[in-house]
GROMACS .gro file of C-alpha atoms in nm:
model
  137
    1MET     CA    1   0.029   0.008  -0.006
    2VAL     CA    2   0.105   0.363  -0.068
    3TYR     CA    3   0.002   0.646   0.148
    4ARG     CA    4  -0.046   0.954  -0.097
    5PHE     CA    5  -0.049   1.344  -0.001
    6THR     CA    6  -0.077   1.674  -0.130
    7ALA     CA    7   0.243   1.920   0.023
    8HIS     CA    8   0.119   2.235  -0.026
    9ILE     CA    9   0.413   2.357   0.177
   10ALA     CA   10   0.817   2.264   0.138
   11CYS     CA   11   1.124   2.414   0.315
   12GLY     CA   12   1.503   2.334   0.387
   13LEU     CA   13   1.666   2.504   0.667
   14ASP     CA   14   2.091   2.467   0.689
   15ASP     CA   15   2.164   2.705   0.885
   16PRO     CA   16   2.385   2.651   1.177
   17GLU     CA   17   2.389   3.050   1.323
   18GLN     CA   18   2.029   2.993   1.319
   19ASP     CA   19   1.904   2.612   1.303
   20ASP     CA   20   1.944   2.368   1.542
   21CYS     CA   21   1.968   2.095   1.259
   22MET     CA   22   1.910   2.073   0.922
   23LEU     CA   23   1.555   2.031   0.811
   24ALA     CA   24   1.365   1.920   0.498
   25GLY     CA   25   1.019   1.959   0.532
   26LEU     CA   26   0.721   1.854   0.352
   27ALA     CA   27   0.352   1.958   0.477
   28GLU     CA   28  -0.008   1.977   0.362
   29SER     CA   29  -0.058   2.237   0.523
   30ASP     CA   30   0.000   2.481   0.810
   31ASN     CA   31  -0.254   2.270   1.030
   32GLU     CA   32  -0.068   2.064   1.289
   33GLU     CA   33  -0.323   1.821   1.239
   34ASP     CA   34  -0.269   1.736   0.835
   35PHE     CA   35   0.014   1.517   0.711
   36SER     CA   36   0.406   1.583   0.732
   37MET     CA   37   0.745   1.461   0.686
   38MET     CA   38   1.028   1.634   0.788
   39PHE     CA   39   1.406   1.492   0.773
   40MET     CA   40   1.635   1.573   0.964
   41CYS     CA   41   1.992   1.553   1.072
   42ASP     CA   42   2.284   1.741   1.276
   43PHE     CA   43   2.512   2.009   1.122
   44GLY     CA   44   2.856   1.851   1.300
   45GLU     CA   45   2.990   1.459   1.343
   46SER     CA   46   2.817   1.240   1.584
   47ASP     CA   47   2.895   1.228   1.939
   48ALA     CA   48   2.964   0.844   2.116
   49GLN     CA   49   2.620   0.897   2.264
   50GLU     CA   50   2.454   0.946   1.972
   51VAL     CA   51   2.670   0.596   1.799
   52SER     CA   52   2.565   0.439   2.054
   53LEU     CA   53   2.219   0.489   2.056
   54GLY     CA   54   2.165   0.410   1.653
   55MET     CA   55   2.129   0.825   1.594
   56ASP     CA   56   2.427   0.894   1.425
   57THR     CA   57   2.223   0.924   1.113
   58HIS     CA   58   1.905   1.038   0.945
   59CYS     CA   59   1.576   1.127   1.090
   60LEU     CA   60   1.229   1.115   1.025
   61VAL     CA   61   0.952   1.302   1.214
   62THR     CA   62   0.582   1.255   1.120
   63PRO     CA   63   0.266   1.393   1.232
   64ASP     CA   64   0.262   1.338   1.672
   65GLN     CA   65   0.663   1.355   1.669
   66GLY     CA   66   0.646   0.996   1.544
   67THR     CA   67   1.044   0.958   1.489
   68ALA     CA   68   1.235   0.668   1.339
   69TYR     CA   69   1.621   0.711   1.269
   70GLY     CA   70   1.790   0.539   0.969
   71CYS     CA   71   1.437   0.426   0.871
   72VAL     CA   72   1.446   0.590   0.488
   73ARG     CA   73   1.525   0.328   0.245
   74LEU     CA   74   1.477   0.495  -0.104
   75VAL     CA   75   1.386   0.813  -0.229
   76GLU     CA   76   1.256   0.918  -0.575
   77LEU     CA   77   1.180   1.198  -0.762
   78ASP     CA   78   0.930   1.092  -1.079
   79GLY     CA   79   0.789   1.464  -1.222
   80ASP     CA   80   0.619   1.591  -0.893
   81VAL     CA   81   0.609   1.328  -0.692
   82LEU     CA   82   0.868   1.229  -0.442
   83ARG     CA   83   0.833   0.868  -0.353
   84VAL     CA   84   1.001   0.770   0.002
   85THR     CA   85   1.058   0.384   0.066
   86LEU     CA   86   1.046   0.335   0.452
   87ASP     CA   87   1.161   0.030   0.660
   88PRO     CA   88   0.857  -0.159   0.759
   89THR     CA   89   1.009  -0.238   1.130
   90SER     CA   90   1.005   0.189   1.193
   91LEU     CA   91   0.615   0.221   1.124
   92ALA     CA   92   0.497   0.149   1.468
   93GLU     CA   93   0.740   0.411   1.571
   94LEU     CA   94   0.630   0.644   1.304
   95GLY     CA   95   0.280   0.603   1.318
   96LEU     CA   96   0.224   0.508   1.010
   97THR     CA   97   0.079   0.174   0.857
   98ASP     CA   98   0.225   0.225   0.500
   99PRO     CA   99   0.611   0.151   0.414
  100VAL     CA  100   0.583   0.377   0.105
  101VAL     CA  101   0.465   0.727   0.102
  102GLU     CA  102   0.415   0.954  -0.169
  103ALA     CA  103   0.374   1.370  -0.167
  104VAL     CA  104   0.258   1.537  -0.465
  105LEU     CA  105   0.486   1.876  -0.485
  106CYS     CA  106   0.253   2.159  -0.474
  107ALA     CA  107   0.482   2.421  -0.325
  108PRO     CA  108   0.590   2.680  -0.451
  109GLU     CA  109   0.903   2.593  -0.722
  110ALA     CA  110   1.143   2.770  -0.534
  111ASP     CA  111   1.029   2.604  -0.215
  112THR     CA  112   1.053   2.244  -0.323
  113ALA     CA  113   1.415   2.304  -0.470
  114ARG     CA  114   1.527   2.411  -0.191
  115MET     CA  115   1.363   2.140   0.029
  116ARG     CA  116   1.537   1.914  -0.239
  117GLU     CA  117   1.850   2.058  -0.179
  118VAL     CA  118   1.851   2.018   0.183
  119LEU     CA  119   1.707   1.680   0.158
  120SER     CA  120   2.023   1.562  -0.045
  121ARG     CA  121   2.242   1.639   0.170
  122ILE     CA  122   2.026   1.552   0.512
  123LEU     CA  123   2.028   1.183   0.385
  124ALA     CA  124   2.380   1.151   0.313
  125TYR     CA  125   2.485   1.235   0.626
  126GLY     CA  126   2.579   0.952   0.894
  127ARG     CA  127   2.718   0.634   0.906
  128PRO     CA  128   2.706   0.485   0.526
  129ASP     CA  129   2.515   0.164   0.648
  130ALA     CA  130   2.220   0.375   0.701
  131ARG     CA  131   2.176   0.574   0.409
  132PRO     CA  132   1.936   0.542   0.162
  133VAL     CA  133   1.935   0.479  -0.192
  134VAL     CA  134   1.841   0.844  -0.413
  135ARG     CA  135   1.714   0.886  -0.753
  136ALA     CA  136   1.698   1.183  -0.930
  137LEU     CA  137   1.594   1.382  -0.622
   0.00000   0.00000   0.00000
């Protein structure tokens, strides 16, 4: 099964002077009850505690603060649809039932381009065995 939503909002934040972490986000709207996906990673290298906890990679946050680290397996852009395939073992943590999420990108082009730029860097962060396959981002 696939969960599909229309992303009217997209953002990419990566200024270490202003932001706590790198963040690439997609949301149906600015209503907290609507669906959203926030991909995040630290700016710097992970410390020993983060490594020991498996937090030395990207994380994904969904509504209600569902959070999983290193859970993205594949990201691909097909036209205006961003398809994200997740590790099925992370679905409960994320509060999701489907391992594939498709976002129809309807946000302003500049915002979408910025989100894609930051997302590519987030997905390349951390230990190599937790990095997803990225196609045409």
